[in-house]
Short mmCIF file of N, CA and C in Angstrom, two decimals:
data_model
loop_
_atom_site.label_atom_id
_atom_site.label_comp_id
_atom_site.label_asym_id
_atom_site.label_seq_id
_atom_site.Cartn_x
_atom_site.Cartn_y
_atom_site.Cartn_z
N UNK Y 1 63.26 48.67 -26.34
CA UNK Y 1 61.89 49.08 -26.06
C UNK Y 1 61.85 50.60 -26.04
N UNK Y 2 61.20 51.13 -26.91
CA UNK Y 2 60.63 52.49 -26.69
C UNK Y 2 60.07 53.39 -25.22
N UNK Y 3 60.30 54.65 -25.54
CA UNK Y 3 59.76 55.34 -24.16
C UNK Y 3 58.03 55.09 -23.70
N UNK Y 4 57.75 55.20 -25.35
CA UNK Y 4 55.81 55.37 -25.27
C UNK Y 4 56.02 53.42 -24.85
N UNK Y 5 56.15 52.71 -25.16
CA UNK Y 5 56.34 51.01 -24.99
C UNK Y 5 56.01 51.67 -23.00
N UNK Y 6 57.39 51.76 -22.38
CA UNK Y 6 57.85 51.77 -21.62
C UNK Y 6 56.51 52.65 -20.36
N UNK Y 7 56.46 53.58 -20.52
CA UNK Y 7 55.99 54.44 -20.27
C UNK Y 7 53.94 53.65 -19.92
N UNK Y 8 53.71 52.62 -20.55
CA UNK Y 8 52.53 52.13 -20.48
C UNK Y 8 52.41 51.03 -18.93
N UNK Y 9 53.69 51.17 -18.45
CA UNK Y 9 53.91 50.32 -16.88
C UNK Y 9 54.16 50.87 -15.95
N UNK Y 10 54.11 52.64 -16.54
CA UNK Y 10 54.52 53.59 -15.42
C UNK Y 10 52.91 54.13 -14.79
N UNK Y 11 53.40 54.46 -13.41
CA UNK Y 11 52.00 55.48 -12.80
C UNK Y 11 51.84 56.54 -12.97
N UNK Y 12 51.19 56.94 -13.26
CA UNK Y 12 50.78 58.73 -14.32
C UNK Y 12 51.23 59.44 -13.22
N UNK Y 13 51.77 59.35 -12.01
CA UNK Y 13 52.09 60.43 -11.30
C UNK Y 13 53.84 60.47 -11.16
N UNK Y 14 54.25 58.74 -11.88
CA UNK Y 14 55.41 58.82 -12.46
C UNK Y 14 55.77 59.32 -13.23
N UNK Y 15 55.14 59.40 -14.30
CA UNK Y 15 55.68 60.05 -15.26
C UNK Y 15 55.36 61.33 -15.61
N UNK Y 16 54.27 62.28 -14.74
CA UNK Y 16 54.40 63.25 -14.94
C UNK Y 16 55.64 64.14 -14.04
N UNK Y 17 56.25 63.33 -12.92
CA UNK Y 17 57.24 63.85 -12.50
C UNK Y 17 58.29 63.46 -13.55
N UNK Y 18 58.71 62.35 -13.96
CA UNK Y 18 59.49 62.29 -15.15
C UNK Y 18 59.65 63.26 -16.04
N UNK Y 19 58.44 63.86 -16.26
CA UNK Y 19 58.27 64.77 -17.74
C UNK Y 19 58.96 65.99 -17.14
N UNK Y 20 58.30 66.65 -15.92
CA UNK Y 20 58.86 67.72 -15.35
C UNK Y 20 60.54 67.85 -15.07
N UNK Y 21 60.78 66.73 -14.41
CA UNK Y 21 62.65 66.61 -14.61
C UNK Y 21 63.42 66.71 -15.56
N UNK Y 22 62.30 66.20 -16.82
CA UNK Y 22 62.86 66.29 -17.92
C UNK Y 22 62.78 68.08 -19.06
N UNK Y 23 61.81 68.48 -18.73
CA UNK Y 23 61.54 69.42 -19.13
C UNK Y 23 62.51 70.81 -18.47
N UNK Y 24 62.77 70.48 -16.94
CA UNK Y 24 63.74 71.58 -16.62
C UNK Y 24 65.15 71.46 -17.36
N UNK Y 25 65.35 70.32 -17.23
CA UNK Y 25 66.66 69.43 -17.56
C UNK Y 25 67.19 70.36 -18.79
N UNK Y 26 65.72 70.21 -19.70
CA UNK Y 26 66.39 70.05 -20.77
C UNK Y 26 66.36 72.08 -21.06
N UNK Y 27 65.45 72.75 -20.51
CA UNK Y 27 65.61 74.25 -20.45
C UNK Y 27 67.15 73.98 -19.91
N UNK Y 28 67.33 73.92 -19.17
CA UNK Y 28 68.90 74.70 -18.17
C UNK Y 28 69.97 74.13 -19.22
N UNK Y 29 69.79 72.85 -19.66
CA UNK Y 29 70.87 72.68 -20.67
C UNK Y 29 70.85 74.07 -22.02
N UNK Y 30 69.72 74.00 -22.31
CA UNK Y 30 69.73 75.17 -23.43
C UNK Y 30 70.12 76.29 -22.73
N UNK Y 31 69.90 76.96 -21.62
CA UNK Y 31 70.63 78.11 -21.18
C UNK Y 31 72.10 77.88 -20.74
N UNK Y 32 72.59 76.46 -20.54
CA UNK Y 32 73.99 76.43 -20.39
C UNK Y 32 74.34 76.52 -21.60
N UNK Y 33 74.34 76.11 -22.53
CA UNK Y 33 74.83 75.87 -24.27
C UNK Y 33 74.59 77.49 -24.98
N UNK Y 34 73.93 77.93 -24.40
CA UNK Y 34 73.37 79.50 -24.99
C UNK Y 34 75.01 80.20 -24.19
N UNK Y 35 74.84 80.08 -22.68
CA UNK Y 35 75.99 81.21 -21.88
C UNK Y 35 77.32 80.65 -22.66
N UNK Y 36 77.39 79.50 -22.22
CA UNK Y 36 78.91 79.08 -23.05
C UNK Y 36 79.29 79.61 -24.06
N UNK Y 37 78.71 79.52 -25.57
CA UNK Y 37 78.28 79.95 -26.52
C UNK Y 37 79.01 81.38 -26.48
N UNK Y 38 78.19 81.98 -25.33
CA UNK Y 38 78.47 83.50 -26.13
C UNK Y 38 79.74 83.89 -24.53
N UNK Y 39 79.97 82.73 -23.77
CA UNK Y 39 81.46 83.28 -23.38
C UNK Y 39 81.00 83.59 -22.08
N UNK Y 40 79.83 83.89 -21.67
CA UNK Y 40 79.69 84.23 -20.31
C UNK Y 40 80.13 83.47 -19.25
N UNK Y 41 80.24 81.84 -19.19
CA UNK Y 41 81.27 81.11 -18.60
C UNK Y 41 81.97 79.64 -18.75
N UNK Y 42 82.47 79.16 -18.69
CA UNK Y 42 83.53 78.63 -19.15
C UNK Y 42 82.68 76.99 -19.45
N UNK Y 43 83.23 76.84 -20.42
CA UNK Y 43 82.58 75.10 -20.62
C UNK Y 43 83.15 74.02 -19.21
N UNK Y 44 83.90 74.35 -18.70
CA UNK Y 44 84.88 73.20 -17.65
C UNK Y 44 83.78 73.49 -16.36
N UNK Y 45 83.22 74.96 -16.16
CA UNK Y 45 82.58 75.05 -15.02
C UNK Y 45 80.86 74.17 -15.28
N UNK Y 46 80.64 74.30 -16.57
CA UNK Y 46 79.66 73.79 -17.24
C UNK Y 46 79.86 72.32 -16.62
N UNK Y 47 80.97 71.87 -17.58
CA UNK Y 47 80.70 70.20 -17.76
C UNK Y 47 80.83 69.51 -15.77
N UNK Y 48 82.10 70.24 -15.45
CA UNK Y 48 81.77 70.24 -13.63
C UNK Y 48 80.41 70.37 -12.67
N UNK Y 49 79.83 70.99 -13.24
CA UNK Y 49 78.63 71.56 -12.55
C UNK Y 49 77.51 70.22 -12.99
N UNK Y 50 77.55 70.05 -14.02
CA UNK Y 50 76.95 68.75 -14.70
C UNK Y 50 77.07 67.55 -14.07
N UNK Y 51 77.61 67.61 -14.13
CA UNK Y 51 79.16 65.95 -13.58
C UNK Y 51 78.59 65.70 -12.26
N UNK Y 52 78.58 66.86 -11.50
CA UNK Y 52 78.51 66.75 -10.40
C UNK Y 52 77.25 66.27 -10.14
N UNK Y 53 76.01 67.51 -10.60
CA UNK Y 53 74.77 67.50 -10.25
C UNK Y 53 74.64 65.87 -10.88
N UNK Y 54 74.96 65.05 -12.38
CA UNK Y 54 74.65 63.28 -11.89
C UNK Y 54 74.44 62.51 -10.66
N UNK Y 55 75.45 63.10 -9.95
CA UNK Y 55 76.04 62.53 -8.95
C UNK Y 55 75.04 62.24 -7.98
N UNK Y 56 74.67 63.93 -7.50
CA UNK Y 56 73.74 64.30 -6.63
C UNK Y 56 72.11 64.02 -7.53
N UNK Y 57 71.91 63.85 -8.44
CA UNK Y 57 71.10 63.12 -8.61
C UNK Y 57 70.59 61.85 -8.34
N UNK Y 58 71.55 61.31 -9.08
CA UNK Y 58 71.63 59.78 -9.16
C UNK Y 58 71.09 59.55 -7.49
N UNK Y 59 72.15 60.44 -6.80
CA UNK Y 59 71.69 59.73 -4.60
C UNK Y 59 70.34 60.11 -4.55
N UNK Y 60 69.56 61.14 -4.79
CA UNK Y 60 68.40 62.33 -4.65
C UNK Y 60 67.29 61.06 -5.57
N UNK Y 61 67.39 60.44 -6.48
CA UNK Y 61 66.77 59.23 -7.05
C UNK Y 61 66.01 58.42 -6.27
N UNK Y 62 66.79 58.67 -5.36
CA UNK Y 62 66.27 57.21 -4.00
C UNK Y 62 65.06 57.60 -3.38
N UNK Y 63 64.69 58.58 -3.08
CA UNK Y 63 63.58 59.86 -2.55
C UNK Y 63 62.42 58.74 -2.90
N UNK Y 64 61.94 58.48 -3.74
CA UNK Y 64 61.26 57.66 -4.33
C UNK Y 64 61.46 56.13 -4.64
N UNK Y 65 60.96 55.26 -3.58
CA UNK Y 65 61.70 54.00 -3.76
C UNK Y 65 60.64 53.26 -4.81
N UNK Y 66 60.92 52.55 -5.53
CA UNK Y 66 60.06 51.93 -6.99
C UNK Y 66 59.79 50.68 -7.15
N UNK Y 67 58.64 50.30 -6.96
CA UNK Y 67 58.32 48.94 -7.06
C UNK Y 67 56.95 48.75 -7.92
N UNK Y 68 56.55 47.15 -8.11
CA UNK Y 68 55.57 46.97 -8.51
C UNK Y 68 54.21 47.07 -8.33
N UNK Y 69 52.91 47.29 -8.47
CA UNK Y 69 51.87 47.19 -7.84
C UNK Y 69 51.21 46.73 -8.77
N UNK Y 70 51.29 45.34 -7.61
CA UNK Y 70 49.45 44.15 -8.68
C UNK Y 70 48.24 44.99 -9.12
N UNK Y 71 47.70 46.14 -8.84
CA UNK Y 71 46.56 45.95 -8.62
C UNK Y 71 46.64 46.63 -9.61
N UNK Y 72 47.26 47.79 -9.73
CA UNK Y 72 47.65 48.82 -11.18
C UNK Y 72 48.30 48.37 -12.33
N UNK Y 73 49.00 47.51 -12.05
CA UNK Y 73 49.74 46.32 -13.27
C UNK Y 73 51.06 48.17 -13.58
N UNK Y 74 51.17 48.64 -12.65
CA UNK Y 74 52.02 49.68 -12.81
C UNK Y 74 53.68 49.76 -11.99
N UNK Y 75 54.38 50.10 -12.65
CA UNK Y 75 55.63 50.40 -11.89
C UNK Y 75 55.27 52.01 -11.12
N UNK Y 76 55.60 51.75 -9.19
CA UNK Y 76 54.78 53.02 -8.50
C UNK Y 76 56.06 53.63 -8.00
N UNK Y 77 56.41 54.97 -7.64
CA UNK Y 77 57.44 55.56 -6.64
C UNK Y 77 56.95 55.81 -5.32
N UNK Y 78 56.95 55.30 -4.34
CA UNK Y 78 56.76 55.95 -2.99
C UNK Y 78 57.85 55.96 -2.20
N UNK Y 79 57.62 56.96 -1.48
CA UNK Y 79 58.36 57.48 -0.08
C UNK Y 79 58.79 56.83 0.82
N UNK Y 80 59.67 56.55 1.40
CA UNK Y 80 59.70 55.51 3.01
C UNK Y 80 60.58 56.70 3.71
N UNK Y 81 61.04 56.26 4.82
CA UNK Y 81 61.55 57.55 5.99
C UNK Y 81 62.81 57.32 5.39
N UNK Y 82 63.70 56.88 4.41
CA UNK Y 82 64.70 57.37 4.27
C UNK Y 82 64.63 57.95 3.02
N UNK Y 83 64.11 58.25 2.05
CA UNK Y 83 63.43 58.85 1.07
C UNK Y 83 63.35 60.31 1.72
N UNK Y 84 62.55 60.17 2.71
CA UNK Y 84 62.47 61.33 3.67
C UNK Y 84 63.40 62.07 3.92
N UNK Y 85 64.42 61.72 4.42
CA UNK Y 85 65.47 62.15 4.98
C UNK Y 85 66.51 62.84 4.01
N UNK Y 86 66.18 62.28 2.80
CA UNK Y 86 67.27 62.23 1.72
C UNK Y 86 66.52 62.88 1.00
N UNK Y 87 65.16 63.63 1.15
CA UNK Y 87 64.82 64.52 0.31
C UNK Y 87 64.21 66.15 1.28
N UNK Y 88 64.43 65.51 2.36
CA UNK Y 88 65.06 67.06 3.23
C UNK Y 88 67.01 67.47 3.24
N UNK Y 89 67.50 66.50 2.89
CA UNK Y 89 69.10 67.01 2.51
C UNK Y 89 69.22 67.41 1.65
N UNK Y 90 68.22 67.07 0.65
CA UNK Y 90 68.55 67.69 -0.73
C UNK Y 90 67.63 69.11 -1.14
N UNK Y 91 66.48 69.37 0.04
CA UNK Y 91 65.68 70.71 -0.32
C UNK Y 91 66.97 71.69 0.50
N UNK Y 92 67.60 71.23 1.51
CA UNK Y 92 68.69 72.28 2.01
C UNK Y 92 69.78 72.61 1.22
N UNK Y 93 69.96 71.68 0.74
CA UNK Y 93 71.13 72.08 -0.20
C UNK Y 93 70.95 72.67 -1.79
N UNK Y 94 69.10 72.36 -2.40
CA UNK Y 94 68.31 73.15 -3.00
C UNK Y 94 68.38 75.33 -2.83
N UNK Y 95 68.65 75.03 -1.69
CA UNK Y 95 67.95 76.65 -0.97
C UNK Y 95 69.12 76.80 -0.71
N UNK Y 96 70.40 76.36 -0.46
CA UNK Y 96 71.42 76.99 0.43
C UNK Y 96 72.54 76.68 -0.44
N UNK Y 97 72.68 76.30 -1.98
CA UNK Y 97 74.03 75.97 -2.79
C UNK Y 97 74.39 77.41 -2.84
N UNK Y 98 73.56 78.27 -3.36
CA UNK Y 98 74.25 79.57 -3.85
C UNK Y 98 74.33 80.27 -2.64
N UNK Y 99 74.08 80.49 -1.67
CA UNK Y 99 74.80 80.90 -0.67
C UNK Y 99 76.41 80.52 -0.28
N UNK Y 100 76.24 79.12 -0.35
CA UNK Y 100 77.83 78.51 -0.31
C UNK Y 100 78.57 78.69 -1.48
N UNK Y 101 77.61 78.34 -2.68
CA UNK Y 101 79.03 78.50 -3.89
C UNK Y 101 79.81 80.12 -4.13
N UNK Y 102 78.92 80.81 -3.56
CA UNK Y 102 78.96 82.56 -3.82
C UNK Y 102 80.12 83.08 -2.85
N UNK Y 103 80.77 82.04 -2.26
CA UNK Y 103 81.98 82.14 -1.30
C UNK Y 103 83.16 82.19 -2.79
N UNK Y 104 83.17 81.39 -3.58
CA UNK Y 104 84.02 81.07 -4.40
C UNK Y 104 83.87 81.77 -6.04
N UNK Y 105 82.30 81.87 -6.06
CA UNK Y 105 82.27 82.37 -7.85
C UNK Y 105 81.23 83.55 -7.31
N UNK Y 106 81.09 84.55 -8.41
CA UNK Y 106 79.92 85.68 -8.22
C UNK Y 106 79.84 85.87 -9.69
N UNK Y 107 78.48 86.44 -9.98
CA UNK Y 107 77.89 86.82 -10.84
C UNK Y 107 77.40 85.58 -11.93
N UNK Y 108 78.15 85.80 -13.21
CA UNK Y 108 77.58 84.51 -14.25
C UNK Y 108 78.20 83.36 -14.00
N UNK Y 109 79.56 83.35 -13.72
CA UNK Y 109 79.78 81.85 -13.28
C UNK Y 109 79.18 81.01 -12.22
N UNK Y 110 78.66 81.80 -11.40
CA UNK Y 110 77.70 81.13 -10.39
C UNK Y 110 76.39 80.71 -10.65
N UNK Y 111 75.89 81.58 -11.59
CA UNK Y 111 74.55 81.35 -12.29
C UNK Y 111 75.02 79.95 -13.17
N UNK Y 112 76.10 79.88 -13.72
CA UNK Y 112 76.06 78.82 -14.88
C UNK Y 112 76.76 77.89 -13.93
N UNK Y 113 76.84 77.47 -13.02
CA UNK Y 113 77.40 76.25 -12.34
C UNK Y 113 76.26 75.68 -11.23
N UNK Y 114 75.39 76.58 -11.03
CA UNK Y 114 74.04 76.54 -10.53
C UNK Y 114 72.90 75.67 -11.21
N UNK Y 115 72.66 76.27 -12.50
CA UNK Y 115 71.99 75.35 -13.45
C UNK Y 115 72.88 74.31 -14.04
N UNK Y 116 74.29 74.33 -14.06
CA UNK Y 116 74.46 72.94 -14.86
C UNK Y 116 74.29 71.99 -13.72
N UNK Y 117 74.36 72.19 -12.03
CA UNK Y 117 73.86 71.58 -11.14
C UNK Y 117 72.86 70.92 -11.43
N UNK Y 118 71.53 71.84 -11.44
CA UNK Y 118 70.24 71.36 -11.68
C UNK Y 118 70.05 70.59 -12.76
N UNK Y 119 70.67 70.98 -13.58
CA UNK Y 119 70.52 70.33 -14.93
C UNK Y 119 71.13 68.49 -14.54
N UNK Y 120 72.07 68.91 -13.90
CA UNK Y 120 72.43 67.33 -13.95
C UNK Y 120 72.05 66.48 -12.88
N UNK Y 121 71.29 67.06 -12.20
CA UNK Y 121 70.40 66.38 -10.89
C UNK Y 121 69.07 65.96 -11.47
N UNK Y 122 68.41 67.00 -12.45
CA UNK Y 122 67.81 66.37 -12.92
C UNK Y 122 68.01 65.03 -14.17
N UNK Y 123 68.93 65.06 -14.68
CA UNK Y 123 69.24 64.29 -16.15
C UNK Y 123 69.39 63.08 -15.08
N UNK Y 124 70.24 63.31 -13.88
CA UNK Y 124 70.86 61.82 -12.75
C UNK Y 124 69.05 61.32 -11.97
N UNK Y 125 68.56 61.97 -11.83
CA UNK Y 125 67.00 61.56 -11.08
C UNK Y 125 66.30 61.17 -12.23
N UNK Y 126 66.52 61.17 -13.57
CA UNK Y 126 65.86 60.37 -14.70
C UNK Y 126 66.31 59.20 -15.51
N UNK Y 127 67.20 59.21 -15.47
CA UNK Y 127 68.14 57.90 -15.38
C UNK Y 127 68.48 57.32 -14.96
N UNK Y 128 68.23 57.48 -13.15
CA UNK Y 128 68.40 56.13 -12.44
C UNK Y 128 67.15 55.95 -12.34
N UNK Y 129 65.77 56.59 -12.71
CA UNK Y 129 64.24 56.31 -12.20
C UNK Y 129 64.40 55.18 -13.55
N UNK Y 130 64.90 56.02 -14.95
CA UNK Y 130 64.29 54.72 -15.85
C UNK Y 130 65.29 53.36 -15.46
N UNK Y 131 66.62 53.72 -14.82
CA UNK Y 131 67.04 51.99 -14.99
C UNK Y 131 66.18 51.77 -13.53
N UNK Y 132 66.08 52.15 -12.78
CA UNK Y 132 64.81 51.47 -11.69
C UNK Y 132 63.99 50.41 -12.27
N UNK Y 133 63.26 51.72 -13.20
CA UNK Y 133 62.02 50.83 -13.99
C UNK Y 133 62.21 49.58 -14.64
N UNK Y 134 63.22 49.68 -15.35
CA UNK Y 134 63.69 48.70 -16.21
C UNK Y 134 64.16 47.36 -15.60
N UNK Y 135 64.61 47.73 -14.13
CA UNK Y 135 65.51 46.49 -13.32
C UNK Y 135 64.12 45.97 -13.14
N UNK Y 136 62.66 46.96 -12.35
CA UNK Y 136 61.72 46.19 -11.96
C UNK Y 136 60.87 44.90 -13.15
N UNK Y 137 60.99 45.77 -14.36
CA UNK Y 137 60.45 44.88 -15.30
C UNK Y 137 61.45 44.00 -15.86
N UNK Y 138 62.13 43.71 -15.11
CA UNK Y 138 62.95 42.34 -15.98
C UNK Y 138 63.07 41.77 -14.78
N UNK Y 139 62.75 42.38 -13.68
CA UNK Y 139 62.70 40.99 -12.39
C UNK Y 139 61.31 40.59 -12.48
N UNK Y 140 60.06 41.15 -12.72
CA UNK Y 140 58.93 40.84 -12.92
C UNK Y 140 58.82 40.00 -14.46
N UNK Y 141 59.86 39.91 -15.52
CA UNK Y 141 59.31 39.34 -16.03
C UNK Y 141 58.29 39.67 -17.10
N UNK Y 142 57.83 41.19 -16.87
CA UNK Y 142 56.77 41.69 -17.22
C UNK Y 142 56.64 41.70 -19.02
N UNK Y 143 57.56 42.00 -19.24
CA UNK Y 143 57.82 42.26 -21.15
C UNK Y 143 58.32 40.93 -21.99
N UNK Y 144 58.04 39.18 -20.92
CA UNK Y 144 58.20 38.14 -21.68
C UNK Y 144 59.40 38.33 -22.21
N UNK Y 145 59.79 37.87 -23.00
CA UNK Y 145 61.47 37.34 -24.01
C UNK Y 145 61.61 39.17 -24.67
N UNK Y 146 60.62 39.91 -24.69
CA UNK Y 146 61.46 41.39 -25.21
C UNK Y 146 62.54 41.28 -24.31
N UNK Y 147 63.47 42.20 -25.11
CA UNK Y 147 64.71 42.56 -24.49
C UNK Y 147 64.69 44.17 -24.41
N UNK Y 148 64.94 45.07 -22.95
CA UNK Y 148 64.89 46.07 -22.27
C UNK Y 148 66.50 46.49 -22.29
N UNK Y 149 66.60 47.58 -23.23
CA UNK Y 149 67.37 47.82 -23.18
C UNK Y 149 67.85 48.99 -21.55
#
């Protein structure tokens, strides 16, 4: 199933956060692939910084718990208090990484292990939102005998 397919069961306030995760995502990757490129820092701090930020994505995902709603015939994200909680750990550690990482790296390597962070927090908060989506519409049933990849 296609994104535009896909995308017709989402709530427009889903997917315009989708678009936005996706849109930083995909800037910070082009400024990691640009620094590498010309040497300013190392591909290992890159693909680490990446790796990682999945990680911390993928948990930071949950912020938004995803279910169905009859009335919208839409897949919705809302909040519950642990959503809460787990998206005040993650605005601290938003505001306070480069303070801590700046113990260990300074200047461009900190900048480029910073964004491949972000970069992969966001790529991990869009890929567990779409398999979300996808688990909800195949427990609902919703797409009949299609098959969701």
């Amino acid at each position: 199933m296609s994104q535009k397919q896909l995308s017709k069961y989402l709530d427009q306030r889903l997917i315009k956060r989708l678009r936005i995760y996706t849109i930083v995502m995909v800037v910070m990757l082009l400024v990691i692939i640009y620094e590498v490129i010309t040497g300013t820092f190392s591909i290992s701090w890159a693909l680490g910084g990446v790796l990682i930020g999945l990680g911390i994505g993928t948990l930071v995902s949950r912020v938004y718990r995803l279910s169905w709603d009859d009335e919208t015939s839409n897949v919705i994200g809302q909040m519950d208090w642990i959503g809460a909680i787990i998206l005040i750990c993650y605005l601290v550690f938003v505001f306070t990484r480069t303070h801590y990482l700046s113990y260990w790296l300074q200047g461009p390597p900190l900048m480029g292990l910073v964004f491949s962070l972000t970069a992969g927090t966001m790529m991990g908060r869009v890929m567990s939102t779409e398999r979300g989506v996808k688990r909800i519409l195949r427990t609902w049933n919703i797409l009949g005998d299609e098959h969701i990849n």
